PDB file of C-alpha atoms in Angstrom:
ATOM      1  CA  LEU W 316     162.143   8.160  15.395  1.00  0.00           C
ATOM      2  CA  HIS W 317     161.684   4.720  13.857  1.00  0.00           C
ATOM      3  CA  PHE W 318     159.998   3.358  16.977  1.00  0.00           C
ATOM      4  CA  GLN W 319     157.967   6.530  17.504  1.00  0.00           C
ATOM      5  CA  GLN W 320     156.501   6.064  14.022  1.00  0.00           C
ATOM      6  CA  ILE W 321     155.719   2.377  14.599  1.00  0.00           C
ATOM      7  CA  PHE W 322     154.113   3.110  17.969  1.00  0.00           C
ATOM      8  CA  SER W 323     152.008   5.917  16.446  1.00  0.00           C
ATOM      9  CA  ILE W 324     150.721   3.592  13.727  1.00  0.00           C
ATOM     10  CA  ALA W 325     149.887   0.896  16.298  1.00  0.00           C
ATOM     11  CA  SER W 326     148.094   3.486  18.412  1.00  0.00           C
ATOM     12  CA  LEU W 327     146.022   4.786  15.487  1.00  0.00           C
ATOM     13  CA  ALA W 328     145.123   1.204  14.584  1.00  0.00           C
ATOM     14  CA  GLY W 329     143.821   0.656  18.127  1.00  0.00           C
ATOM     15  CA  TRP W 330     146.275  -2.142  18.883  1.00  0.00           C
ATOM     16  CA  VAL W 331     147.812  -0.436  21.908  1.00  0.00           C
ATOM     17  CA  LYS W 332     146.772   2.091  24.527  1.00  0.00           C
ATOM     18  CA  SER W 333     146.181   5.560  23.176  1.00  0.00           C
ATOM     19  CA  PRO W 334     144.852   8.710  24.906  1.00  0.00           C
ATOM     20  CA  ALA W 335     142.932   9.486  21.695  1.00  0.00           C
ATOM     21  CA  ILE W 336     140.731   6.389  22.074  1.00  0.00           C
ATOM     22  CA  THR W 337     138.368   6.805  25.023  1.00  0.00           C
ATOM     23  CA  ASN W 338     136.618   3.404  24.876  1.00  0.00           C
ATOM     24  CA  GLN W 339     139.829   1.413  24.799  1.00  0.00           C
ATOM     25  CA  GLN W 340     140.086  -1.657  27.031  1.00  0.00           C
ATOM     26  CA  LYS W 341     142.082  -1.238  30.218  1.00  0.00           C
ATOM     27  CA  ASN W 342     144.215  -4.289  29.484  1.00  0.00           C
ATOM     28  CA  SER W 343     145.363  -3.018  26.094  1.00  0.00           C
ATOM     29  CA  PRO W 344     149.153  -3.401  25.768  1.00  0.00           C
ATOM     30  CA  ILE W 345     151.581  -0.523  26.174  1.00  0.00           C
ATOM     31  CA  LEU W 346     154.618  -0.216  23.900  1.00  0.00           C
ATOM     32  CA  SER W 347     157.929   1.093  25.227  1.00  0.00           C
ATOM     33  CA  HIS W 348     161.273   1.448  23.493  1.00  0.00           C
ATOM     34  CA  VAL W 349     164.087   0.109  25.664  1.00  0.00           C
ATOM     35  CA  SER W 350     167.287   1.610  24.283  1.00  0.00           C
ATOM     36  CA  HIS W 351     170.767   0.141  24.514  1.00  0.00           C
ATOM     37  CA  GLY W 352     174.297   1.438  24.136  1.00  0.00           C
ATOM     38  CA  VAL W 353     176.853   1.041  21.390  1.00  0.00           C
ATOM     39  CA  ILE W 354     178.126  -2.474  20.642  1.00  0.00           C
ATOM     40  CA  CYS W 355     181.795  -2.627  19.678  1.00  0.00           C
ATOM     41  CA  GLY W 356     183.994  -5.348  18.234  1.00  0.00           C
ATOM     42  CA  TYR W 357     187.643  -6.020  18.916  1.00  0.00           C
ATOM     43  CA  GLY W 358     189.681  -2.838  18.991  1.00  0.00           C
ATOM     44  CA  GLY W 359     186.709  -0.848  20.265  1.00  0.00           C
ATOM     45  CA  LYS W 360     185.311  -0.245  16.779  1.00  0.00           C
ATOM     46  CA  LYS W 361     181.535   0.119  16.591  1.00  0.00           C
ATOM     47  CA  LEU W 362     179.825  -2.822  14.900  1.00  0.00           C
ATOM     48  CA  SER W 363     177.818  -1.738  11.881  1.00  0.00           C
ATOM     49  CA  SER W 364     175.945  -4.225   9.711  1.00  0.00           C
ATOM     50  CA  ARG W 365     174.644  -1.303   7.637  1.00  0.00           C
ATOM     51  CA  ASN W 366     178.160  -0.691   6.332  1.00  0.00           C
ATOM     52  CA  GLY W 367     178.724  -4.366   5.624  1.00  0.00           C
ATOM     53  CA  GLU W 368     181.349  -4.624   8.348  1.00  0.00           C
ATOM     54  CA  SER W 369     179.567  -7.319  10.321  1.00  0.00           C
ATOM     55  CA  SER W 370     176.382  -9.334  10.501  1.00  0.00           C
ATOM     56  CA  PHE W 371     174.429 -10.931  13.298  1.00  0.00           C
ATOM     57  CA  GLU W 372     174.905 -14.321  11.629  1.00  0.00           C
ATOM     58  CA  LYS W 373     178.702 -13.950  11.711  1.00  0.00           C
ATOM     59  CA  LEU W 374     178.514 -12.839  15.335  1.00  0.00           C
ATOM     60  CA  LEU W 375     176.603 -15.979  16.313  1.00  0.00           C
ATOM     61  CA  ASP W 376     178.893 -18.234  14.277  1.00  0.00           C
ATOM     62  CA  SER W 377     181.935 -16.768  16.020  1.00  0.00           C
ATOM     63  CA  ALA W 378     180.338 -17.295  19.430  1.00  0.00           C
ATOM     64  CA  VAL W 379     179.587 -20.946  18.644  1.00  0.00           C
ATOM     65  CA  LYS W 380     183.142 -21.534  17.382  1.00  0.00           C
ATOM     66  CA  ASN W 381     184.589 -19.997  20.533  1.00  0.00           C
ATOM     67  CA  ALA W 382     182.247 -22.070  22.704  1.00  0.00           C
ATOM     68  CA  SER W 383     183.318 -25.211  20.839  1.00  0.00           C
ATOM     69  CA  PHE W 384     186.968 -24.377  21.521  1.00  0.00           C
ATOM     70  CA  VAL W 385     186.266 -23.859  25.237  1.00  0.00           C
ATOM     71  CA  LEU W 386     184.376 -27.166  25.471  1.00  0.00           C
ATOM     72  CA  SER W 387     187.064 -29.086  23.585  1.00  0.00           C
ATOM     73  CA  LYS W 388     189.525 -28.219  26.355  1.00  0.00           C
ATOM     74  CA  LYS W 389     187.130 -29.389  29.086  1.00  0.00           C
ATOM     75  CA  HIS W 390     185.562 -32.491  27.513  1.00  0.00           C
ATOM     76  CA  SER W 391     187.391 -35.582  26.391  1.00  0.00           C
ATOM     77  CA  THR W 392     184.612 -38.193  26.396  1.00  0.00           C
ATOM     78  CA  VAL W 393     181.693 -36.259  24.895  1.00  0.00           C
ATOM     79  CA  SER W 394     180.626 -37.247  21.381  1.00  0.00           C
ATOM     80  CA  GLU W 395     181.286 -34.810  18.559  1.00  0.00           C
ATOM     81  CA  ASN W 396     177.569 -34.360  17.891  1.00  0.00           C
ATOM     82  CA  CYS W 397     176.752 -33.662  21.552  1.00  0.00           C
ATOM     83  CA  GLU W 398     179.619 -31.202  21.818  1.00  0.00           C
ATOM     84  CA  LYS W 399     178.434 -29.413  18.674  1.00  0.00           C
ATOM     85  CA  ASN W 400     174.894 -29.028  20.045  1.00  0.00           C
ATOM     86  CA  LEU W 401     176.208 -27.894  23.422  1.00  0.00           C
ATOM     87  CA  ALA W 402     178.522 -25.350  21.783  1.00  0.00           C
ATOM     88  CA  GLU W 403     175.588 -23.860  19.891  1.00  0.00           C
ATOM     89  CA  VAL W 404     173.530 -23.503  23.065  1.00  0.00           C
ATOM     90  CA  ILE W 405     176.385 -22.039  25.103  1.00  0.00           C
ATOM     91  CA  GLY W 406     177.609 -19.722  22.340  1.00  0.00           C
ATOM     92  CA  ILE W 407     174.266 -18.189  21.430  1.00  0.00           C
ATOM     93  CA  ASP W 408     173.049 -17.963  25.024  1.00  0.00           C
ATOM     94  CA  GLY W 409     176.383 -16.377  25.931  1.00  0.00           C
ATOM     95  CA  ILE W 410     175.720 -13.457  23.586  1.00  0.00           C
ATOM     96  CA  ARG W 411     172.098 -13.133  24.683  1.00  0.00           C
ATOM     97  CA  PHE W 412     172.923 -13.010  28.392  1.00  0.00           C
ATOM     98  CA  TYR W 413     175.919 -10.707  27.895  1.00  0.00           C
ATOM     99  CA  ASP W 414     173.696  -8.291  25.979  1.00  0.00           C
ATOM    100  CA  LEU W 415     170.898  -8.386  28.566  1.00  0.00           C
ATOM    101  CA  CYS W 416     173.381  -7.886  31.417  1.00  0.00           C
ATOM    102  CA  ALA W 417     174.675  -4.711  29.777  1.00  0.00           C
ATOM    103  CA  GLY W 418     171.288  -3.016  30.052  1.00  0.00           C
ATOM    104  CA  ASN W 419     171.526   0.339  28.256  1.00  0.00           C
ATOM    105  CA  ARG W 420     175.307   0.516  28.633  1.00  0.00           C
ATOM    106  CA  SER W 421     177.744   0.238  25.723  1.00  0.00           C
ATOM    107  CA  TYR W 422     179.940  -2.853  25.625  1.00  0.00           C
ATOM    108  CA  THR W 423     182.602  -4.643  23.589  1.00  0.00           C
ATOM    109  CA  ILE W 424     182.184  -8.161  22.209  1.00  0.00           C
ATOM    110  CA  ASP W 425     184.642 -10.324  24.144  1.00  0.00           C
ATOM    111  CA  TYR W 426     184.117 -14.078  23.904  1.00  0.00           C
ATOM    112  CA  SER W 427     186.574 -14.817  26.731  1.00  0.00           C
ATOM    113  CA  ASN W 428     184.276 -12.870  29.063  1.00  0.00           C
ATOM    114  CA  MET W 429     181.040 -14.148  27.513  1.00  0.00           C
ATOM    115  CA  LEU W 430     182.073 -17.790  27.936  1.00  0.00           C
ATOM    116  CA  ASN W 431     183.781 -17.568  31.314  1.00  0.00           C
ATOM    117  CA  PHE W 432     182.704 -20.468  33.557  1.00  0.00           C
ATOM    118  CA  LYS W 433     183.337 -18.330  36.644  1.00  0.00           C
ATOM    119  CA  GLY W 434     182.042 -14.942  35.500  1.00  0.00           C
ATOM    120  CA  ASN W 435     178.704 -13.176  35.166  1.00  0.00           C
ATOM    121  CA  THR W 436     177.778 -15.366  32.220  1.00  0.00           C
ATOM    122  CA  SER W 437     175.068 -17.709  31.019  1.00  0.00           C
ATOM    123  CA  VAL W 438     177.505 -20.639  31.019  1.00  0.00           C
ATOM    124  CA  TYR W 439     178.134 -20.013  34.735  1.00  0.00           C
ATOM    125  CA  LEU W 440     174.380 -20.314  35.283  1.00  0.00           C
ATOM    126  CA  GLN W 441     174.199 -23.450  33.138  1.00  0.00           C
ATOM    127  CA  TYR W 442     177.149 -24.958  34.995  1.00  0.00           C
ATOM    128  CA  THR W 443     175.536 -24.207  38.367  1.00  0.00           C
ATOM    129  CA  TYR W 444     172.199 -25.655  37.258  1.00  0.00           C
ATOM    130  CA  SER W 445     173.855 -28.848  35.990  1.00  0.00           C
ATOM    131  CA  ARG W 446     175.773 -29.190  39.271  1.00  0.00           C
ATOM    132  CA  PHE W 447     172.610 -29.168  41.399  1.00  0.00           C
ATOM    133  CA  TYR W 448     170.671 -31.274  38.922  1.00  0.00           C
ATOM    134  CA  SER W 449     173.386 -33.918  39.208  1.00  0.00           C
ATOM    135  CA  ILE W 450     173.150 -33.826  43.003  1.00  0.00           C
ATOM    136  CA  CYS W 451     169.381 -34.315  43.000  1.00  0.00           C
ATOM    137  CA  ASP W 452     169.573 -36.990  40.320  1.00  0.00           C
ATOM    138  CA  SER W 453     172.204 -38.919  42.299  1.00  0.00           C
ATOM    139  CA  SER W 454     170.332 -38.914  45.585  1.00  0.00           C
ATOM    140  CA  SER W 455     168.728 -42.076  46.904  1.00  0.00           C
ATOM    141  CA  LEU W 456     165.896 -39.836  48.112  1.00  0.00           C
ATOM    142  CA  LYS W 457     165.152 -38.314  44.702  1.00  0.00           C
ATOM    143  CA  HIS W 458     161.901 -40.274  44.357  1.00  0.00           C
ATOM    144  CA  GLN W 459     160.568 -38.330  47.354  1.00  0.00           C
ATOM    145  CA  PHE W 460     160.962 -34.989  45.625  1.00  0.00           C
ATOM    146  CA  ASP W 461     159.376 -33.435  42.606  1.00  0.00           C
ATOM    147  CA  TRP W 462     158.214 -29.948  41.683  1.00  0.00           C
ATOM    148  CA  ASP W 463     154.664 -30.546  42.976  1.00  0.00           C
ATOM    149  CA  HIS W 464     155.973 -31.783  46.305  1.00  0.00           C
ATOM    150  CA  LEU W 465     158.343 -28.846  46.604  1.00  0.00           C
ATOM    151  CA  CYS W 466     155.568 -26.310  45.971  1.00  0.00           C
ATOM    152  CA  GLN W 467     153.566 -27.807  48.849  1.00  0.00           C
ATOM    153  CA  LEU W 468     156.341 -27.314  51.393  1.00  0.00           C
ATOM    154  CA  GLN W 469     155.504 -24.646  53.955  1.00  0.00           C
ATOM    155  CA  SER W 470     159.009 -24.260  55.386  1.00  0.00           C
ATOM    156  CA  PHE W 471     162.623 -25.365  55.111  1.00  0.00           C
ATOM    157  CA  ASN W 472     164.878 -26.660  57.841  1.00  0.00           C
ATOM    158  CA  VAL W 473     167.769 -24.224  58.185  1.00  0.00           C
ATOM    159  CA  ASN W 474     171.041 -25.656  59.443  1.00  0.00           C
ATOM    160  CA  SER W 475     173.513 -22.828  58.844  1.00  0.00           C
ATOM    161  CA  ASP W 476     173.865 -19.121  58.091  1.00  0.00           C
ATOM    162  CA  VAL W 477     174.810 -20.018  54.509  1.00  0.00           C
ATOM    163  CA  GLU W 478     171.512 -21.851  54.044  1.00  0.00           C
ATOM    164  CA  ARG W 479     169.565 -19.006  55.661  1.00  0.00           C
ATOM    165  CA  ASP W 480     171.211 -16.451  53.375  1.00  0.00           C
ATOM    166  CA  LEU W 481     170.543 -18.570  50.277  1.00  0.00           C
ATOM    167  CA  LEU W 482     166.890 -19.194  51.166  1.00  0.00           C
ATOM    168  CA  PHE W 483     166.363 -15.498  51.845  1.00  0.00           C
ATOM    169  CA  HIS W 484     167.556 -14.607  48.348  1.00  0.00           C
ATOM    170  CA  LEU W 485     165.519 -17.407  46.781  1.00  0.00           C
ATOM    171  CA  SER W 486     162.448 -15.949  48.475  1.00  0.00           C
ATOM    172  CA  ARG W 487     163.072 -12.629  46.674  1.00  0.00           C
ATOM    173  CA  PHE W 488     162.191 -14.164  43.297  1.00  0.00           C
ATOM    174  CA  ASP W 489     158.764 -12.496  43.076  1.00  0.00           C
ATOM    175  CA  GLU W 490     160.258  -9.159  44.102  1.00  0.00           C
ATOM    176  CA  ALA W 491     162.992  -9.489  41.450  1.00  0.00           C
ATOM    177  CA  ILE W 492     160.398 -10.147  38.734  1.00  0.00           C
ATOM    178  CA  THR W 493     158.314  -7.147  39.808  1.00  0.00           C
ATOM    179  CA  ILE W 494     161.272  -4.754  39.919  1.00  0.00           C
ATOM    180  CA  THR W 495     162.513  -5.977  36.527  1.00  0.00           C
ATOM    181  CA  THR W 496     159.171  -5.518  34.782  1.00  0.00           C
ATOM    182  CA  GLU W 497     158.443  -2.132  36.337  1.00  0.00           C
ATOM    183  CA  ALA W 498     161.861  -0.816  35.327  1.00  0.00           C
ATOM    184  CA  LEU W 499     161.839  -2.554  31.915  1.00  0.00           C
ATOM    185  CA  ALA W 500     165.367  -3.641  32.829  1.00  0.00           C
ATOM    186  CA  PRO W 501     166.162  -7.344  32.263  1.00  0.00           C
ATOM    187  CA  ASN W 502     169.699  -6.683  33.522  1.00  0.00           C
ATOM    188  CA  LEU W 503     168.201  -6.579  37.030  1.00  0.00           C
ATOM    189  CA  LEU W 504     166.903 -10.123  36.600  1.00  0.00           C
ATOM    190  CA  CYS W 505     170.337 -11.138  35.277  1.00  0.00           C
ATOM    191  CA  GLU W 506     171.939  -9.753  38.424  1.00  0.00           C
ATOM    192  CA  TYR W 507     169.430 -11.599  40.600  1.00  0.00           C
ATOM    193  CA  VAL W 508     169.999 -15.041  39.079  1.00  0.00           C
ATOM    194  CA  ILE W 509     173.793 -14.587  39.066  1.00  0.00           C
ATOM    195  CA  ASP W 510     173.556 -13.733  42.754  1.00  0.00           C
ATOM    196  CA  ILE W 511     171.529 -16.899  43.354  1.00  0.00           C
ATOM    197  CA  ALA W 512     174.116 -18.987  41.476  1.00  0.00           C
ATOM    198  CA  ARG W 513     176.979 -17.546  43.539  1.00  0.00           C
ATOM    199  CA  ARG W 514     175.235 -18.201  46.837  1.00  0.00           C
ATOM    200  CA  ALA W 515     174.202 -21.666  45.670  1.00  0.00           C
ATOM    201  CA  ASN W 516     177.823 -22.534  44.905  1.00  0.00           C
ATOM    202  CA  VAL W 517     178.914 -21.297  48.330  1.00  0.00           C
ATOM    203  CA  PHE W 518     176.251 -23.596  49.779  1.00  0.00           C
ATOM    204  CA  TYR W 519     177.626 -26.479  47.691  1.00  0.00           C
ATOM    205  CA  GLU W 520     181.227 -25.821  48.746  1.00  0.00           C
ATOM    206  CA  THR W 521     180.502 -25.449  52.480  1.00  0.00           C
ATOM    207  CA  SER W 522     177.718 -27.980  53.035  1.00  0.00           C
ATOM    208  CA  ARG W 523     177.768 -31.725  52.596  1.00  0.00           C
ATOM    209  CA  ILE W 524     174.521 -32.717  50.911  1.00  0.00           C
ATOM    210  CA  LEU W 525     174.420 -36.368  49.838  1.00  0.00           C
ATOM    211  CA  GLY W 526     174.917 -38.796  52.702  1.00  0.00           C
ATOM    212  CA  SER W 527     174.671 -36.168  55.416  1.00  0.00           C
ATOM    213  CA  LYS W 528     172.156 -36.279  58.246  1.00  0.00           C
ATOM    214  CA  GLU W 529     170.662 -33.099  56.755  1.00  0.00           C
ATOM    215  CA  GLU W 530     170.360 -34.675  53.289  1.00  0.00           C
ATOM    216  CA  GLU W 531     166.569 -34.417  53.081  1.00  0.00           C
ATOM    217  CA  SER W 532     166.342 -30.755  54.075  1.00  0.00           C
ATOM    218  CA  ARG W 533     169.337 -29.814  51.903  1.00  0.00           C
ATOM    219  CA  LEU W 534     167.846 -31.613  48.926  1.00  0.00           C
ATOM    220  CA  GLN W 535     164.766 -29.454  49.365  1.00  0.00           C
ATOM    221  CA  ILE W 536     167.035 -26.422  49.063  1.00  0.00           C
ATOM    222  CA  CYS W 537     168.683 -27.924  45.958  1.00  0.00           C
ATOM    223  CA  TYR W 538     165.301 -28.400  44.310  1.00  0.00           C
ATOM    224  CA  ALA W 539     164.343 -24.826  45.188  1.00  0.00           C
ATOM    225  CA  ILE W 540     167.566 -23.615  43.539  1.00  0.00           C
ATOM    226  CA  LEU W 541     166.748 -25.586  40.390  1.00  0.00           C
ATOM    227  CA  GLN W 542     163.183 -24.307  40.240  1.00  0.00           C
ATOM    228  CA  ILE W 543     164.082 -20.627  40.683  1.00  0.00           C
ATOM    229  CA  MET W 544     167.031 -20.815  38.296  1.00  0.00           C
ATOM    230  CA  GLU W 545     165.069 -22.691  35.610  1.00  0.00           C
ATOM    231  CA  CYS W 546     162.196 -20.194  35.691  1.00  0.00           C
ATOM    232  CA  THR W 547     164.507 -17.169  35.680  1.00  0.00           C
ATOM    233  CA  MET W 548     166.686 -18.533  32.881  1.00  0.00           C
ATOM    234  CA  HIS W 549     163.569 -19.299  30.837  1.00  0.00           C
ATOM    235  CA  LEU W 550     162.412 -15.684  31.204  1.00  0.00           C
ATOM    236  CA  LEU W 551     165.829 -14.516  29.987  1.00  0.00           C
ATOM    237  CA  GLY W 552     165.868 -16.955  27.060  1.00  0.00           C
ATOM    238  CA  ILE W 553     168.708 -19.062  28.503  1.00  0.00           C
ATOM    239  CA  LYS W 554     168.464 -22.835  28.089  1.00  0.00           C
ATOM    240  CA  VAL W 555     169.111 -25.051  31.102  1.00  0.00           C
ATOM    241  CA  VAL W 556     171.770 -27.710  30.666  1.00  0.00           C
ATOM    242  CA  LYS W 557     171.508 -30.893  32.741  1.00  0.00           C
ATOM    243  CA  ARG W 558     175.008 -32.105  31.886  1.00  0.00           C
ATOM    244  CA  LEU W 559     177.963 -29.816  31.331  1.00  0.00           C
TER     245      LEU W 559
END
């Protein structure tokens, strides 16, 4: 009801498309309410800020604290300030991505799942991005590649079925964007980029990149992975991390 009232006011004001206004511009925006399920805390109890049981600020603080704990076990040489900034990025993005992945389904806040380096999480995406960024940054051929050069490439050299499979899914980026926007379902875009990350890591684990005779063509694939992941993560509000 709340959104119906807001949309009606916007329609009467002429800010959005309305059947009552005949001379309205065709490119006027359309408002849609995308619902979501119930969000529960530990124990399966529904979170309710209205009753003073929880607040969004406390939720974010808890996510950052949990991210800091996870990072403290993995990092031993990172400065305290850098780790604090990284924990804030990972913690907040973890909640955002977890929420978008759920779509309109109900879910329970679980930081161990939200911050899992090997799960369907934003930190898994950030880890994958940092892995391929490091590869490209370490290559002696990196000066030959940049985004402009990559966009001008007409084809990729394919050396294995793993590469073919990865490139096929990278090429579905435009399709994934279209399906997501038409369905008003960002969880579909989440699924797409997670799928890219998984296939990219299989490529990393099965294919020698630096120092191989296929280094140049495989670096092109690495740059394509970075470009698609960076754009997709930006659309989802997830920050890329170059070092993790």
